[in-house]
Amino acid sequence: MPTAPCKLTVIVPCDLRRRARSVAAMRGEHVTDVVVRALQEYVAEALEEADDVRAVIDFEQRLARGEEGFEEWTKAREELSALPD
């Protein structure tokens, strides 16, 4: 369910604003649509990256505690290498 919209004020270079308005107009969109889409993509990418970092940290901690070994990873890497491109 979408949340209620709120106002966000940002300062951007004038030429970027002009180009964004032109592109939005060519596509029949509002600059707001363009900015919202760009922010959604930015946040999604940042969250995915954070998940990747957490997964690596979790693996390193398990490895340090002896709960994870490289044998499983070596086997998995070999299996992946054997797959066709």
C-alpha atoms as an extended CHARMM CRD file, in Angstrom:
* protein
*
        85  EXT
         1         1  MET       CA              0.0000000000        0.0000000000        0.0000000000  PROA      1               0.0000000000
         2         2  PRO       CA              1.5540000000        3.3310000000       -1.0280000000  PROA      2               0.0000000000
         3         3  THR       CA              2.2310000000        5.8360000000        1.6900000000  PROA      3               0.0000000000
         4         4  ALA       CA              0.9740000000        9.3940000000        1.6110000000  PROA      4               0.0000000000
         5         5  PRO       CA              3.1960000000       11.6870000000       -0.4300000000  PROA      5               0.0000000000
         6         6  CYS       CA              5.3770000000       14.2510000000        1.2870000000  PROA      6               0.0000000000
         7         7  LYS       CA              7.3130000000       17.1880000000       -0.0530000000  PROA      7               0.0000000000
         8         8  LEU       CA             11.0800000000       16.9190000000       -0.5980000000  PROA      8               0.0000000000
         9         9  THR       CA             13.1020000000       19.9410000000       -1.6080000000  PROA      9               0.0000000000
        10        10  VAL       CA             16.4280000000       19.3740000000       -3.3250000000  PROA      10              0.0000000000
        11        11  ILE       CA             18.9040000000       21.7140000000       -4.9470000000  PROA      11              0.0000000000
        12        12  VAL       CA             20.2740000000       20.5130000000       -8.2800000000  PROA      12              0.0000000000
        13        13  PRO       CA             22.3460000000       22.1630000000      -10.9920000000  PROA      13              0.0000000000
        14        14  CYS       CA             20.1740000000       24.3220000000      -13.2520000000  PROA      14              0.0000000000
        15        15  ASP       CA             21.1840000000       22.4330000000      -16.4010000000  PROA      15              0.0000000000
        16        16  LEU       CA             20.1930000000       19.1110000000      -14.8110000000  PROA      16              0.0000000000
        17        17  ARG       CA             16.8060000000       20.5510000000      -13.8610000000  PROA      17              0.0000000000
        18        18  ARG       CA             16.2910000000       21.8320000000      -17.4080000000  PROA      18              0.0000000000
        19        19  ARG       CA             17.2650000000       18.4980000000      -18.9630000000  PROA      19              0.0000000000
        20        20  ALA       CA             15.1310000000       16.5160000000      -16.5080000000  PROA      20              0.0000000000
        21        21  ARG       CA             12.1210000000       18.6920000000      -17.2900000000  PROA      21              0.0000000000
        22        22  SER       CA             12.6990000000       18.2890000000      -21.0350000000  PROA      22              0.0000000000
        23        23  VAL       CA             13.0200000000       14.5080000000      -20.8260000000  PROA      23              0.0000000000
        24        24  ALA       CA              9.9820000000       14.2390000000      -18.5650000000  PROA      24              0.0000000000
        25        25  ALA       CA              7.9460000000       16.3720000000      -20.9630000000  PROA      25              0.0000000000
        26        26  MET       CA              9.0240000000       14.2690000000      -23.9610000000  PROA      26              0.0000000000
        27        27  ARG       CA              7.8190000000       11.1760000000      -22.1080000000  PROA      27              0.0000000000
        28        28  GLY       CA              4.5950000000       12.7690000000      -20.9260000000  PROA      28              0.0000000000
        29        29  GLU       CA              5.7190000000       12.6000000000      -17.3000000000  PROA      29              0.0000000000
        30        30  HSD       CA              6.2700000000       15.0560000000      -14.5110000000  PROA      30              0.0000000000
        31        31  VAL       CA              9.7290000000       15.6610000000      -13.0590000000  PROA      31              0.0000000000
        32        32  THR       CA              8.3060000000       14.2880000000       -9.8130000000  PROA      32              0.0000000000
        33        33  ASP       CA              7.7530000000       10.9190000000      -11.5290000000  PROA      33              0.0000000000
        34        34  VAL       CA             11.3510000000       10.9020000000      -12.7420000000  PROA      34              0.0000000000
        35        35  VAL       CA             12.7500000000       11.8150000000       -9.3150000000  PROA      35              0.0000000000
        36        36  VAL       CA             10.5910000000        9.2720000000       -7.4830000000  PROA      36              0.0000000000
        37        37  ARG       CA             11.6690000000        6.5010000000       -9.8680000000  PROA      37              0.0000000000
        38        38  ALA       CA             15.3450000000        7.4700000000       -9.5200000000  PROA      38              0.0000000000
        39        39  LEU       CA             15.0990000000        7.5280000000       -5.7110000000  PROA      39              0.0000000000
        40        40  GLN       CA             13.3430000000        4.1530000000       -5.6640000000  PROA      40              0.0000000000
        41        41  GLU       CA             16.1190000000        2.6270000000       -7.7730000000  PROA      41              0.0000000000
        42        42  TYR       CA             18.8190000000        4.2710000000       -5.6390000000  PROA      42              0.0000000000
        43        43  VAL       CA             17.3130000000        3.0160000000       -2.3780000000  PROA      43              0.0000000000
        44        44  ALA       CA             16.7160000000       -0.5010000000       -3.7500000000  PROA      44              0.0000000000
        45        45  GLU       CA             20.3320000000       -0.7300000000       -4.9430000000  PROA      45              0.0000000000
        46        46  ALA       CA             21.6810000000        0.5500000000       -1.6150000000  PROA      46              0.0000000000
        47        47  LEU       CA             19.5640000000       -1.9360000000        0.3490000000  PROA      47              0.0000000000
        48        48  GLU       CA             20.6680000000       -4.8120000000       -1.8800000000  PROA      48              0.0000000000
        49        49  GLU       CA             24.2860000000       -3.8010000000       -1.4040000000  PROA      49              0.0000000000
        50        50  ALA       CA             23.7800000000       -3.6380000000        2.3700000000  PROA      50              0.0000000000
        51        51  ASP       CA             22.2710000000       -7.1470000000        2.3030000000  PROA      51              0.0000000000
        52        52  ASP       CA             25.3460000000       -8.3960000000        0.4370000000  PROA      52              0.0000000000
        53        53  VAL       CA             27.6650000000       -6.8260000000        3.0120000000  PROA      53              0.0000000000
        54        54  ARG       CA             25.6560000000       -8.3580000000        5.8670000000  PROA      54              0.0000000000
        55        55  ALA       CA             25.8390000000      -11.7800000000        4.2010000000  PROA      55              0.0000000000
        56        56  VAL       CA             29.6270000000      -11.5440000000        3.9040000000  PROA      56              0.0000000000
        57        57  ILE       CA             29.9870000000      -10.4150000000        7.5210000000  PROA      57              0.0000000000
        58        58  ASP       CA             27.7040000000      -13.2440000000        8.6650000000  PROA      58              0.0000000000
        59        59  PHE       CA             29.7500000000      -15.7810000000        6.6830000000  PROA      59              0.0000000000
        60        60  GLU       CA             33.0310000000      -14.4440000000        8.0870000000  PROA      60              0.0000000000
        61        61  GLN       CA             31.6640000000      -14.6850000000       11.6360000000  PROA      61              0.0000000000
        62        62  ARG       CA             30.4820000000      -18.2670000000       11.0850000000  PROA      62              0.0000000000
        63        63  LEU       CA             33.8560000000      -19.1130000000        9.5720000000  PROA      63              0.0000000000
        64        64  ALA       CA             35.6760000000      -17.6020000000       12.5760000000  PROA      64              0.0000000000
        65        65  ARG       CA             33.5060000000      -19.6820000000       14.9370000000  PROA      65              0.0000000000
        66        66  GLY       CA             34.2570000000      -22.8130000000       12.9340000000  PROA      66              0.0000000000
        67        67  GLU       CA             30.6410000000      -23.2010000000       11.8360000000  PROA      67              0.0000000000
        68        68  GLU       CA             31.5010000000      -22.8170000000        8.1660000000  PROA      68              0.0000000000
        69        69  GLY       CA             34.2600000000      -24.3890000000        6.1590000000  PROA      69              0.0000000000
        70        70  PHE       CA             35.8530000000      -23.7610000000        2.8330000000  PROA      70              0.0000000000
        71        71  GLU       CA             35.2750000000      -27.3450000000        1.7010000000  PROA      71              0.0000000000
        72        72  GLU       CA             31.6350000000      -26.6420000000        0.9090000000  PROA      72              0.0000000000
        73        73  TRP       CA             32.5600000000      -23.4740000000       -0.9690000000  PROA      73              0.0000000000
        74        74  THR       CA             35.3310000000      -25.1940000000       -2.8940000000  PROA      74              0.0000000000
        75        75  LYS       CA             32.8810000000      -27.8570000000       -4.0380000000  PROA      75              0.0000000000
        76        76  ALA       CA             30.2910000000      -25.2350000000       -4.9720000000  PROA      76              0.0000000000
        77        77  ARG       CA             32.8870000000      -23.2540000000       -6.9340000000  PROA      77              0.0000000000
        78        78  GLU       CA             33.9120000000      -26.4060000000       -8.8150000000  PROA      78              0.0000000000
        79        79  GLU       CA             30.2870000000      -27.1460000000       -9.6660000000  PROA      79              0.0000000000
        80        80  LEU       CA             29.7430000000      -23.5800000000      -10.8730000000  PROA      80              0.0000000000
        81        81  SER       CA             32.8990000000      -23.7150000000      -12.9810000000  PROA      81              0.0000000000
        82        82  ALA       CA             31.6590000000      -26.9110000000      -14.6220000000  PROA      82              0.0000000000
        83        83  LEU       CA             28.4570000000      -25.2300000000      -15.8080000000  PROA      83              0.0000000000
        84        84  PRO       CA             28.3170000000      -24.1600000000      -19.4630000000  PROA      84              0.0000000000
        85        85  ASP       CA             28.6560000000      -20.4340000000      -20.1420000000  PROA      85              0.0000000000
